[in-house]
Structure formats: C-alpha cells, structure tokens
Coordinates of C-alpha atoms and ligand atoms in Angstrom, one line a residue:
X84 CA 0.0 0.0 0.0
X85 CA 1.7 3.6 -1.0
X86 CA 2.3 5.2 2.1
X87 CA 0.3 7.9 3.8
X88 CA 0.4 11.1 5.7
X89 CA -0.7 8.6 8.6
X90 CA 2.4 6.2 7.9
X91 CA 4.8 8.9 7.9
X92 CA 2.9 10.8 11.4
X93 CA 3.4 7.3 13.4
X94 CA 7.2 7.1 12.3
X95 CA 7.9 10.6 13.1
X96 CA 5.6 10.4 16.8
X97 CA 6.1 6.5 17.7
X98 CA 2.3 6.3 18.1
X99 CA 0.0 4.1 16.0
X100 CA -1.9 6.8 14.5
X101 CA -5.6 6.7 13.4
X102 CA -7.4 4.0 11.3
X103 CA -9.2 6.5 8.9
X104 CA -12.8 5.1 7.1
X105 CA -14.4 6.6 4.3
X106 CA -18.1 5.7 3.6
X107 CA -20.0 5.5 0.0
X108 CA -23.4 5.5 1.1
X109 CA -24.8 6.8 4.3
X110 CA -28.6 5.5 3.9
X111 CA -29.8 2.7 6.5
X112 CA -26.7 0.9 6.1
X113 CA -23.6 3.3 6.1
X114 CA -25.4 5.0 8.9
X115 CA -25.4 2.7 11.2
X116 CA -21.9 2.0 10.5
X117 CA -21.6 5.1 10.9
X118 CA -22.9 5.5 13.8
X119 CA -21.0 2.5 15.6
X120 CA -18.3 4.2 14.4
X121 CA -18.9 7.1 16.8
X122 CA -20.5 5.2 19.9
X123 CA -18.0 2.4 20.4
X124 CA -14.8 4.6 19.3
X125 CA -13.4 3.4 22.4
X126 CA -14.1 -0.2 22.5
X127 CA -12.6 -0.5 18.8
X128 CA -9.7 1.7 19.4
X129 CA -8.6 -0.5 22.5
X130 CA -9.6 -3.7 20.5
X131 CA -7.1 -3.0 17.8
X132 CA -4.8 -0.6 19.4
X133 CA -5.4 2.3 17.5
X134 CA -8.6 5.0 17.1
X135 CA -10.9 4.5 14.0
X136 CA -11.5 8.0 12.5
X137 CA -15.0 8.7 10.3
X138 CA -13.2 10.4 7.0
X139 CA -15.4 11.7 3.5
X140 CA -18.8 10.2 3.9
X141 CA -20.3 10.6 0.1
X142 CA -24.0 10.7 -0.2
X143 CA -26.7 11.8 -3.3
X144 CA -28.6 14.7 -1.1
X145 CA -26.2 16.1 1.7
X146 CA -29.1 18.6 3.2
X147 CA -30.9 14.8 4.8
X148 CA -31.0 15.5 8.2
X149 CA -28.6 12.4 9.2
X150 CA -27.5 13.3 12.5
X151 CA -23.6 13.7 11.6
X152 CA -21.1 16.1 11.5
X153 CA -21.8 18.1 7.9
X154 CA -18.5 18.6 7.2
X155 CA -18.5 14.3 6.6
X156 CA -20.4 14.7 3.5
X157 CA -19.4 15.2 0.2
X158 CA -21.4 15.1 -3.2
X159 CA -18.1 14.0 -4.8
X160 CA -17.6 9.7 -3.7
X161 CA -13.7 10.0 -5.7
X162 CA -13.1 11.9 -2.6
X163 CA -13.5 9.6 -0.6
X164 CA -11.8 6.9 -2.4
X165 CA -8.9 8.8 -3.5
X166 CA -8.7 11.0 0.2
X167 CA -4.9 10.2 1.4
X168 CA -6.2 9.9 5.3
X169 CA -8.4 7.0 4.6
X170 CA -7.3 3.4 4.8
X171 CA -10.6 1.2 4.4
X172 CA -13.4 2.6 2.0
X173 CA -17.1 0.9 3.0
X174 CA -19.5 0.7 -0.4
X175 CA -22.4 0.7 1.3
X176 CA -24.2 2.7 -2.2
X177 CA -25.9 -0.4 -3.1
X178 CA -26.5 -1.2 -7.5
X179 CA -23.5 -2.3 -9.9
X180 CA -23.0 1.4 -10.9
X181 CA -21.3 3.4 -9.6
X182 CA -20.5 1.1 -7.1
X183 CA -18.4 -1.3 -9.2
X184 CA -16.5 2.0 -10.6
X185 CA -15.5 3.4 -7.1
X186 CA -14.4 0.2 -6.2
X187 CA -12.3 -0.4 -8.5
X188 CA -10.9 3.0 -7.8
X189 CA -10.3 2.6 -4.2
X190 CA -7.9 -0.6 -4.6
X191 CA -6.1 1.5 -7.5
X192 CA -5.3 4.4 -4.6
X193 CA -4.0 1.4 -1.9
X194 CA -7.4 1.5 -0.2
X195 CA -8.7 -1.8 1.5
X196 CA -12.4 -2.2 0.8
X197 CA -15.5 -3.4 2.6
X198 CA -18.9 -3.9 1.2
X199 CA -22.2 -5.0 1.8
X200 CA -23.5 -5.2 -1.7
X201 CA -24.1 -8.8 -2.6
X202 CA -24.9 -8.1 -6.7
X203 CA -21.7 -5.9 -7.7
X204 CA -19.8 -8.6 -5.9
X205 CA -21.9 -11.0 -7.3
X206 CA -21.7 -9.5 -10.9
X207 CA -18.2 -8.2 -10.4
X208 CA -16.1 -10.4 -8.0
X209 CA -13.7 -11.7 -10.0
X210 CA -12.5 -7.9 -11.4
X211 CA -12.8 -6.5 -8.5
X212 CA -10.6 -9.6 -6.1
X213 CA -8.1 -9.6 -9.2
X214 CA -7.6 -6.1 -8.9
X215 CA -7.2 -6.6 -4.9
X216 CA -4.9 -9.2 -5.1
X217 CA -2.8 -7.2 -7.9
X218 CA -2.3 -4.1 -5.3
X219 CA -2.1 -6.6 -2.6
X220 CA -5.2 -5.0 -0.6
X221 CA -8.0 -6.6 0.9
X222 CA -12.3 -6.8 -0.1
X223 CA -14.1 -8.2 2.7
X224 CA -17.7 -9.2 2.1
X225 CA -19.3 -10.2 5.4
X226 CA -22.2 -8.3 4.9
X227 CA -23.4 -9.1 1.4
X228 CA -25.0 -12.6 2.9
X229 CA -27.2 -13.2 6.0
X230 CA -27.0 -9.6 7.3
X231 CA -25.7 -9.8 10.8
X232 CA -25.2 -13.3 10.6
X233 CA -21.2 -13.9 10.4
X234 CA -20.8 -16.4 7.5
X235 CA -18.2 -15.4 5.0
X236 CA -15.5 -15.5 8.0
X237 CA -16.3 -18.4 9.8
X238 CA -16.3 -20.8 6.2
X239 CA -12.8 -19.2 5.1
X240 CA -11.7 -18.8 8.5
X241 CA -12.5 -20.6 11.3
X242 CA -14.1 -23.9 9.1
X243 CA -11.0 -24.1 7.1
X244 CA -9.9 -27.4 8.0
X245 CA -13.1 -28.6 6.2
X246 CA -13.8 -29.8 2.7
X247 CA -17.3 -27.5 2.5
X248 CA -19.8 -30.2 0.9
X249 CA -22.9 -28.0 1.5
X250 CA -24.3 -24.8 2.3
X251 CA -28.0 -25.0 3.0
X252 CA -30.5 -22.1 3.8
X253 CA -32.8 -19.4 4.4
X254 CA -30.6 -16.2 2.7
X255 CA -33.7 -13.8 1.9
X256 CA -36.3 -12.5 4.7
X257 CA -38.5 -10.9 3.0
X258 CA -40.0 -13.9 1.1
X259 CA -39.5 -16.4 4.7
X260 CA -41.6 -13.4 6.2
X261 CA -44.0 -14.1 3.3
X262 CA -43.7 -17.9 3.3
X263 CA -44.3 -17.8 7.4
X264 CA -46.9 -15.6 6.9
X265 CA -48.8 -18.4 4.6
X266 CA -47.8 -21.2 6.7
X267 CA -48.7 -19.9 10.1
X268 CA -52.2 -17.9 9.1
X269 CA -53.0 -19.8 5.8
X270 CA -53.1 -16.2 4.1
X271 CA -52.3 -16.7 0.4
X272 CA -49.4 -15.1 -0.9
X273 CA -51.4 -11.3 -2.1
X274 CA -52.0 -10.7 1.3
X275 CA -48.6 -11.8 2.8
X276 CA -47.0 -9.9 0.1
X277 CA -49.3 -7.0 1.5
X278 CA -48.5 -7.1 4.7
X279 CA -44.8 -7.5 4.1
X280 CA -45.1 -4.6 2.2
X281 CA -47.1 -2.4 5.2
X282 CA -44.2 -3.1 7.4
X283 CA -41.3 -1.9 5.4
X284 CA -40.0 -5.8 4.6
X285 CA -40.8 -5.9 1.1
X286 CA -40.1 -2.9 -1.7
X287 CA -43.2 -1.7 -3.8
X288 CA -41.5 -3.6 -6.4
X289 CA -41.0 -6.7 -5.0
X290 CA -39.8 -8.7 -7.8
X291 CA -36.1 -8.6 -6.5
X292 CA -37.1 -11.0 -3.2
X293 CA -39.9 -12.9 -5.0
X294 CA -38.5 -13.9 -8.5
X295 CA -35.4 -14.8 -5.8
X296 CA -32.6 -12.6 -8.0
X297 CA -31.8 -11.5 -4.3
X298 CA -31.2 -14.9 -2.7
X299 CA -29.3 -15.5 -6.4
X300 CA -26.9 -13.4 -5.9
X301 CA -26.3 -14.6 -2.0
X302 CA -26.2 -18.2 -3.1
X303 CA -23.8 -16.9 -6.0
X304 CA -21.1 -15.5 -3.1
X305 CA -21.6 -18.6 -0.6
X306 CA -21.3 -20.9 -3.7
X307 CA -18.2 -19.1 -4.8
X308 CA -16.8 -18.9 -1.3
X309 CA -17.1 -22.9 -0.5
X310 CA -16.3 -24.1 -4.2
X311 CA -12.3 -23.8 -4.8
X312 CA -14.0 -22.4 -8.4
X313 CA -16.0 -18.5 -8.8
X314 CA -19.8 -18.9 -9.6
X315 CA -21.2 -16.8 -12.1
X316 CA -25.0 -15.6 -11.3
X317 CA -26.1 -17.2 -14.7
X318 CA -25.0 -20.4 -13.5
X319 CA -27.2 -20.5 -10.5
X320 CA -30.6 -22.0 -11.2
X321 CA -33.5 -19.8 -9.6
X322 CA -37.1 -19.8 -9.7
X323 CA -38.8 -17.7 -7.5
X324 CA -42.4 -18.1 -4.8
X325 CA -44.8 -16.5 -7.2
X326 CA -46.2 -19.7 -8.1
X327 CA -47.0 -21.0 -4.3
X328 CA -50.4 -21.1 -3.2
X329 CA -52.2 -21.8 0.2
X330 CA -53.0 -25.5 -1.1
X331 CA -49.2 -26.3 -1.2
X332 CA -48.8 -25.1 2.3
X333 CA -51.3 -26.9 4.0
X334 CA -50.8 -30.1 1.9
X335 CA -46.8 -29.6 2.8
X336 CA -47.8 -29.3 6.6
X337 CA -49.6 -32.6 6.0
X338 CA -47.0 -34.5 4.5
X339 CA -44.4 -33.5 7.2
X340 CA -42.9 -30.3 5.8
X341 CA -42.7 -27.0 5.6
X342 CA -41.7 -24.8 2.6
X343 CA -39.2 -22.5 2.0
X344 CA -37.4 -20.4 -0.4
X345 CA -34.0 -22.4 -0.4
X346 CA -30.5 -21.9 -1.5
X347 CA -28.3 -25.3 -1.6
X348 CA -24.8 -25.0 -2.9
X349 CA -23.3 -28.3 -3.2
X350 CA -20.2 -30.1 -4.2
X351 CA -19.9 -34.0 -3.8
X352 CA -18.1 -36.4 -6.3
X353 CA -16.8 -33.7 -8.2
X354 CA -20.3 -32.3 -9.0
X355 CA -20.8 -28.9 -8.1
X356 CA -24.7 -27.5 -7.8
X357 CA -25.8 -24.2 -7.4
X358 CA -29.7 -23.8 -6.8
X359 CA -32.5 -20.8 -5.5
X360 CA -35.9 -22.6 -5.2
X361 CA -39.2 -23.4 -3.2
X362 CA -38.3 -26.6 -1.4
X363 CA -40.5 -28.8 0.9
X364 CA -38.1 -29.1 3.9
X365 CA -38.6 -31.7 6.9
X366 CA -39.7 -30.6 10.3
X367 CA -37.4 -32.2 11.9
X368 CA -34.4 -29.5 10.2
X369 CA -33.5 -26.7 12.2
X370 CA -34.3 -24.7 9.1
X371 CA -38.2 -25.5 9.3
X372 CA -38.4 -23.5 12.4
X373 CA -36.3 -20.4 10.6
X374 CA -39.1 -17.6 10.5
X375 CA -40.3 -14.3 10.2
X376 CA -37.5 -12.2 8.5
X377 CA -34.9 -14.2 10.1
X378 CA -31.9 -16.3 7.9
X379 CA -30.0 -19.4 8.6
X380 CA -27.6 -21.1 6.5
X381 CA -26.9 -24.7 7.5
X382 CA -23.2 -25.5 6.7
X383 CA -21.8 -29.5 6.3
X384 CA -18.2 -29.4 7.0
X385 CA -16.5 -33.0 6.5
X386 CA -14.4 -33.0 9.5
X387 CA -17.4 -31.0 11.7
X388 CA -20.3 -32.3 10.2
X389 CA -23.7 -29.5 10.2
X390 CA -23.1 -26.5 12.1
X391 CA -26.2 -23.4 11.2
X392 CA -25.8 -19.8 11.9
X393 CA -29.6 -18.3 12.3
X394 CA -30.1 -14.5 12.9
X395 CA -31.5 -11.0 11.6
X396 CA -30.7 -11.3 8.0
X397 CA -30.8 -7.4 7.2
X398 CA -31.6 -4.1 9.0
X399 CA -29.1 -1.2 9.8
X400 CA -27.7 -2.3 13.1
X401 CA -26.8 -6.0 12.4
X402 CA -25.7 -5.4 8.7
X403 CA -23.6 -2.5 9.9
X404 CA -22.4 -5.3 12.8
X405 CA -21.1 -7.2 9.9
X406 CA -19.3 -4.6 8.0
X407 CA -17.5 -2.9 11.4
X408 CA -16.6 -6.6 12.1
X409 CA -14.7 -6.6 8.7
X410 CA -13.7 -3.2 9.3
X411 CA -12.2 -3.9 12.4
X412 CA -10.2 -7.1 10.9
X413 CA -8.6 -5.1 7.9
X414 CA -7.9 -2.2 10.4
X415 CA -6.4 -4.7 13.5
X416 CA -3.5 -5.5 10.4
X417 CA -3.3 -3.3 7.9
X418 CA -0.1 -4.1 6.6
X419 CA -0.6 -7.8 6.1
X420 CA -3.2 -9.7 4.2
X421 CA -5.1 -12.2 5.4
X422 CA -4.7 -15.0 3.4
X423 CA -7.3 -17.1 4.1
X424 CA -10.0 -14.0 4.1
X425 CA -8.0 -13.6 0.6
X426 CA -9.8 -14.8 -3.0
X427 CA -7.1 -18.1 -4.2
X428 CA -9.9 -18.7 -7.3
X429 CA -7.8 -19.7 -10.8
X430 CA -11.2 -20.0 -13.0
X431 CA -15.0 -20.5 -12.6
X432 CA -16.9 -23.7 -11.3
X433 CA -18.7 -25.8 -14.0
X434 CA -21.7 -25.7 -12.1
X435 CA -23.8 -28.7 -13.2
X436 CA -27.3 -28.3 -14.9
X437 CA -30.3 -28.7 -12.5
X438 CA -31.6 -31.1 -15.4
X439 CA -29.4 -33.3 -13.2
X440 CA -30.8 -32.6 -10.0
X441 CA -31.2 -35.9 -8.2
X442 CA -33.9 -34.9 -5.9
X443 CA -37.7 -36.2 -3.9
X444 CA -40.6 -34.3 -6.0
X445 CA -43.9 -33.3 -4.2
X446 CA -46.6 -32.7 -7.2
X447 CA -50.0 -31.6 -7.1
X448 CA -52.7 -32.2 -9.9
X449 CA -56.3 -31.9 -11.2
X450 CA -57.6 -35.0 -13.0
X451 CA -61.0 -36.7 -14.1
X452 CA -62.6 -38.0 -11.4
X453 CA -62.5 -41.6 -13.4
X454 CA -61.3 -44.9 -13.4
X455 CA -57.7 -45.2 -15.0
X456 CA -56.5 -42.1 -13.9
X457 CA -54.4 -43.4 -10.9
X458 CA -53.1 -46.0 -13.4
X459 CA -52.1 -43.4 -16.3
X460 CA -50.1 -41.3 -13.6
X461 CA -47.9 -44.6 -12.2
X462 CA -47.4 -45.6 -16.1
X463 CA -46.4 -42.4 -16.8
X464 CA -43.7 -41.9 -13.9
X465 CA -43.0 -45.8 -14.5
X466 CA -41.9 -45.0 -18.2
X467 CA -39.3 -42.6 -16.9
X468 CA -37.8 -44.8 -13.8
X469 CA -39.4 -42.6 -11.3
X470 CA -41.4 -44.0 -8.4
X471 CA -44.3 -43.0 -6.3
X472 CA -44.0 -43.2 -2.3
X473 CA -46.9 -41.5 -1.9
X474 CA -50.2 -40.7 -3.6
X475 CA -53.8 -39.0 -1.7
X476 CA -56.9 -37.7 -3.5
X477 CA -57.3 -35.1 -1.8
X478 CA -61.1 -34.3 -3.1
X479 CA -63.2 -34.0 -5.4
X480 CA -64.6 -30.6 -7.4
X481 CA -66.6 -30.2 -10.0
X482 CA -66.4 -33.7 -11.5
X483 CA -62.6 -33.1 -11.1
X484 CA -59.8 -35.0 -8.5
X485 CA -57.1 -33.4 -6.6
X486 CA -54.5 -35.7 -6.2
X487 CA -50.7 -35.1 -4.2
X488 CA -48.4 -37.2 -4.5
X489 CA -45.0 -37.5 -3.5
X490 CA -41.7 -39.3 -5.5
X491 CA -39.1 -41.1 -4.5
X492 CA -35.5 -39.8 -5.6
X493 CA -35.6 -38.9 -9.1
X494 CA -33.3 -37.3 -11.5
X495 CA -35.2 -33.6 -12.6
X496 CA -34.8 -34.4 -16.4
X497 CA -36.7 -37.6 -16.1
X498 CA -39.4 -35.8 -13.9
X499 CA -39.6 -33.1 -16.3
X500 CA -40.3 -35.3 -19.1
X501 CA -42.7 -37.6 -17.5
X502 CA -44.7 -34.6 -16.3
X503 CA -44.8 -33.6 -19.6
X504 CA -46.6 -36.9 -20.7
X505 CA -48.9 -36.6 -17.5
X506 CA -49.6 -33.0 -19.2
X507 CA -50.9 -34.2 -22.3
X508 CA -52.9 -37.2 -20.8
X509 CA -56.6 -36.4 -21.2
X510 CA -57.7 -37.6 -17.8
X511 CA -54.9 -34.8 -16.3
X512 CA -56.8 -31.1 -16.3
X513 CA -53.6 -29.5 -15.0
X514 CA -50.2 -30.0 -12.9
X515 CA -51.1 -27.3 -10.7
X516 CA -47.7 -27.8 -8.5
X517 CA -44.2 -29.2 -8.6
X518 CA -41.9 -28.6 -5.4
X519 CA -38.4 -30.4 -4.7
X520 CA -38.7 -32.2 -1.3
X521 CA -35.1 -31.7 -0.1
X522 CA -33.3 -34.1 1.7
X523 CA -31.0 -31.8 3.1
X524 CA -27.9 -34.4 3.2
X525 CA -25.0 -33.6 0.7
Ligands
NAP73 N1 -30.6 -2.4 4.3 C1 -30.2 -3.6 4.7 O1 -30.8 -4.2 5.6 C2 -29.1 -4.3 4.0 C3 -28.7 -5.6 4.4 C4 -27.6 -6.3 3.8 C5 -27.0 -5.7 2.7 N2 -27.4 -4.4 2.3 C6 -26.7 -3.9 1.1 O2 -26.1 -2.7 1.6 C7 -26.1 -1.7 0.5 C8 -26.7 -0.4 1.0 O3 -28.1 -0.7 1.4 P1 -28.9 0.4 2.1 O4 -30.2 -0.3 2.5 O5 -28.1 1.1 3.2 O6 -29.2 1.4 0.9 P2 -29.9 2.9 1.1 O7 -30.6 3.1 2.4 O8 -30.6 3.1 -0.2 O9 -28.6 3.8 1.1 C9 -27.8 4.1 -0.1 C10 -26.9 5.2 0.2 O10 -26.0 5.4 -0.9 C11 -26.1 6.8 -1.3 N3 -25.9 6.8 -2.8 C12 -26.6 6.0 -3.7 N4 -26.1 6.3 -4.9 C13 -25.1 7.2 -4.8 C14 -24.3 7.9 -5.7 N5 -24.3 7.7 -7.0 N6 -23.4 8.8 -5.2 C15 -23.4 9.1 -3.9 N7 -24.1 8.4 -2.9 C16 -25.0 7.5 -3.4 C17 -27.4 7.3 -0.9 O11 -27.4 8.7 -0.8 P3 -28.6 9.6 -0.3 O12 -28.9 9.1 1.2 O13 -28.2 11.0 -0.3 O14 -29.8 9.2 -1.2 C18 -27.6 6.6 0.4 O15 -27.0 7.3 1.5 C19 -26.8 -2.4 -0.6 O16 -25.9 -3.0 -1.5 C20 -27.7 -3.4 0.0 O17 -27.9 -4.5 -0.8 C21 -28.5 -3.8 2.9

C-alpha cells in the first residue's frame, strides 16, 4: 500500500496513528456504520490498538437531516476513495454502478475495501478480487449474505480445516416473512405480500425478493466462497415463490414439511450444484423453524459435520455489525493480508445443470374423477424410472380430483419429461404444483 500522511505521522511520533474510514453510502446501512463508528470509538480503538477516525462520507442529497457532523459529506464519492487519510473505503451505495466503478478505484489508490452489496460482488467479483490481489489490498464481504449473521469469516476462516460439501439455507427475509406468513395464518401469498409490504420488509417492487434474484446473488457468493471455483449468477438456477399457493402449504404441513425459499450449494463427487428454489423441507431441520425475517444457513463441513448460523438477515444495526466486524479485521493488520480471508480462485466452477438434480418431488394435480387415472399417472412416472411413495386424493370438485403425491429420488430431467406426458394425458386437467422435497444431506 503507498504510504500515507498517517504512515509517515506514526514514524515521526512512535504512536499508532488513526485508522481512517471513508463511507460511500450513508442510507440505512452506512449510517449505522456510521454510527458505531462514533459510539463504540473506544471499544474498537482499544480492540485493535489504534482509534478509527470517520473520513469523507459521500452521499446523493447532503441537506438529509442524518445526524452527523456536515463537514463528513461530500457530493463527490472520488473523494473519498482517493482522500490520502483514509485506509478502508465501506461501499455501502448499493447497485453495480457506480458502485463497481468506485471500487475499483479505491484498490487502484492502496485503499482496503469493505462492502455489503451482494450483486456488484456478485456481478463483479472476480474484477474487483483480481484487482485486490494485484495491489495486494483486501475486499471483505461479510455483509453481502445473511445480514448480521457472520458467515463469509467463519467458512474461510474458522471452518477451514473442512472440505465445504454444503451450504443450505434461508438467505432472503422478506420472502420467509411471506412464506411464514402463509404457513402460520394460511393467508395466500397477495396478502402476505401485503403485509410485508405495510411493514417496510418488502419494496413496492417486490420482484427482487420474490422472482429470488436476491437470494441469487447470496447463493452466488456462498457458492463461490465454498467451491475452490467463482460462480457466475447465470449459473445459479433460480425460480422464485410466485407460483406458491395456500394449497401447497397446508398439503406440505400434511406431509411432514414446511416450505421455503431455499438456497443449496453443493459439491460431492466432483459435482458442483448451485440452486434458488421453493423446497419442501422436513420438520425435523433446524431450518423448518427459521421464521419471520430471520436467515440461517446450515453448513456441512467434513471434519465438523452441520453447524447453522440463524439470525436478523438485514436491517441497519446488524448489517452494519457485519461490516464494522470486517472493518475492524482489515484495520487490526493493515499491513498484512489475510490470506485465508483472501480470494485463491484460478477460473469459474462448472456448475452442473439442475436437469441433473437428483432430488424427492412433491406434485399436485387436477384430473377426471374416473377410473384409469391413478393407473395413467404410475405408467407415466413408471416410463421414466421414477417411483411413487406416496399418492392421496385429496377431493373431489366439479367432477374433477385433486391428487398429491410425492416421488421417490428422481433425476429432474426424467421428472420433467414424464410430467410432460402426464400433461398431455386427457384424464390430467392441469399440474397445478411441482416442489423439490429436499433431503438436506450432501
Ligand atoms: N438495508 C439492509 O438491511 C441491507 C442488508 C444487507 C445488505 N445491504 C446492502 O447494503 C447496501 C446499502 O443498502 P442500504 O439499505 O443502506 O441502501 P440505502 O438506504 O438506499 O442507502 C444508499 C446510500 O447510498 C447513497 N448513494 C446512492 N447512490 C449514490 C451515488 N451515486 N453517489 C453518492 N451516494 C450515493 C445514498 O445517498 P442519499 O442518502 O443521499 O440518497 C444513500 O445514502 C446495498 O448494496 C444493500 O444490498 C443492505
């Protein structure tokens, strides 16, 4: 790192002189890192040895009232990434531009980076860790998944001596508030959706949470950070809770289950799978009981076995817990990289196609409510080597059946075809649901 005002101050005075942070962003998140940054100056400065000072805080509007010192702001965010007094830069801005940009800057001016935005790392990890590991500073991500939750750290840092085989979990809130929502009052998904909304856990636009891009780009990062390989987003499968309906829930309860929006990264015998989907998960996982806005992320370590890390997924304190945690790493040892917390990737995981998804299936269909039409479904799974372990009708309206059944492990391309026979069966109306029932073992 070049060296700074700050370098030359401690060699002239003997005394560690000040850590300083510049902001890009100062909305829910960078304030309350802001904010810690203030209230706990003396915890941290006796923690690593040294004060942390608040530099150039850029923002869009600096007349919000934000409860700062003025003189922070600045309309101008190379400021703060070229300012010679600041040593870590926090991207707390949010979007790929002009996040990506600044950046990409910062590490060009020496400046270690910290960020909580999990799609221009997503999008843009492997420029942006290349360009780190050229000027031989550090990005550290802790924020991007699970909120407050600490997850990047403990995989590359205190799980190391595992081979990672799975990550497993619960990485967006506002569709678990939703899915909760359905499961606990049997609302259908308008009015959770609603009501996630009236409370501030949803955007007016919702599509980023419920088409799962969100959760996408979180499994995308975890995926990357377990695999010795970078995941592109492309490459993770995703399909979102827009199809759920109140049916699925209760029928799910029934069976033993409860669904939720799931992100499984996996990598056994050389296969690696990346996935975002509904899932029918069994009670009797920790992750069943994961609700409200909260995230877990179940992690199988080969030497440790499942360990899960559950907590408040997002909001301004516990997000800004997990970028002063980073803050506080890079700033305890600024002259030496962390190695492990560093990005060793060579080239990008061949991620396998879900086509090859070996998985249980939970499907719901309408049929005519006549003979031969249980026969026609157990010829038509037969065909493609796929068995039933269960099969209910369910009842009976207007002259048509609803029947749920549930597969043994199947292989997703063979289900996909054999549903498409069932579809064109005249005694089948409709396929009116498919889940994955997830086994939760790698
Ligand atoms: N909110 C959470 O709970 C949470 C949790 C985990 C991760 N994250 C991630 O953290 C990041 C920040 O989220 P947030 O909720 O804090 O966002 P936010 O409340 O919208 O704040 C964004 C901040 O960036 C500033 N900004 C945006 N574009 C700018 C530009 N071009 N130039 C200068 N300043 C600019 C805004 O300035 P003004 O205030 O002047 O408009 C605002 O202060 C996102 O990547 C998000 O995904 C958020």
């Amino acid at each position: 790192m070049p060296q700074t005002q700050s370098a030359s101050h401690e060699h002239a005075t003997g005394q560690l002189a000040p850590v300083g942070v510049g902001l890009l962003g100062c909305g829910t998140v960078g304030l309350g890192v802001a904010k810690l940054l203030l209230s706990h100056a003396d915890d941290y400065q006796h923690r690593i040895g040294r004060p942390l000072r608040l530099r150039r805080v850029a923002v869009r509007d600096a007349s919000k009232a934000r409860g700062l010192d003025p003189a922070h702001f600045t309309l101008n965010p190379e400021e703060v990434v070229s300012d010679p007094e600041t040593h870590i830069v926090v991207e707390v801005m949010g979007g790929v531009e002009p996040a990506r940009t600044l950046i990409l800057q910062a590490i060009a001016h020496g400046k270690h980076v910290v960020t909580a935005n999990k799609e221009v790392i997503a999008r843009h990890g492997e420029e942006i860790f290349s360009a780190a590991r050229a000027q031989g500073v550090a990005v550290f991500i802790e924020g991007t998944v699970g909120g407050g939750i600490p997850i990047i750290m403990p995989i590359k840092a205190s799980l190391a001596g595992n081979r990672i085989t799975q990550i497993a979990g619960i990485v967006n809130g506002t569709t678990n508030y939703i899915l909760t929502a359905m499961t606990q009052k049997g609302e259908g998904l308008d009015t959770a959706l609603a009501e996630a909304q009236r409370l501030g856990y949803a955007e007016a636009n919702p599509a980023a949470d419920v088409e799962a891009y969100d959760a996408t780009f979180k499994m995308a990062i975890l995926a990357s950070t377990i695999f010795s390989h970078r995941v592109r987003v492309e490459d993770v499968y995703r399909e979102g809770i827009t199809h759920l309906t109140a049916a699925d829930i209760r029928y799910a309860r029934e069976l033993g289950y409860v669904i939720k929006l799931l992100g499984v990264a996996r990598h056994t015998d050389g296969q690696m799978q990346v996935r975002v989907h509904p899932a029918f998960v069994p009670k009797s996982h920790p992750l069943a009981h994961v609700n409200g806005v909260s995230n877990a992320i179940a992690v199988q370590g080969d030497a440790v076995g499942e360990v899960m890390f559950q907590g408040p997924g997002a909001g301004q304190f516990p997000t800004a817990s997990a970028v002063m945690g980073d803050v506080l790493n890079i700033a305890s040892d600024l002259q030496h990289a962390n190695r492990l917390m560093g990005c060793l990737h060579t080239g990008h995981a061949a991620v396998g196609s879900i086509d090859d998804l070996f998985t249980q299936f939970y499907v719901r269909l309408l049929a005519k409510d006549e003979p031969g039409v249980i026969a026609a479904l157990g010829n038509a799974f037969a065909r493609h080597g796929i068995s039933i372990l269960s099969l209910v009708q369910k009842g009976e309206q207007d002259g048509l059946a609803e029947i749920v059944l549930v597969t043994h492990t199947a292989r997703e391309r063979a289900m996909r075809q054999a549903l498409a026979d069932l579809a064109d069966h005249p005694t089948i109306q409709s396929i009116a649901s498919v889940i994955r029932v997830e086994g939760l073992t790698a």
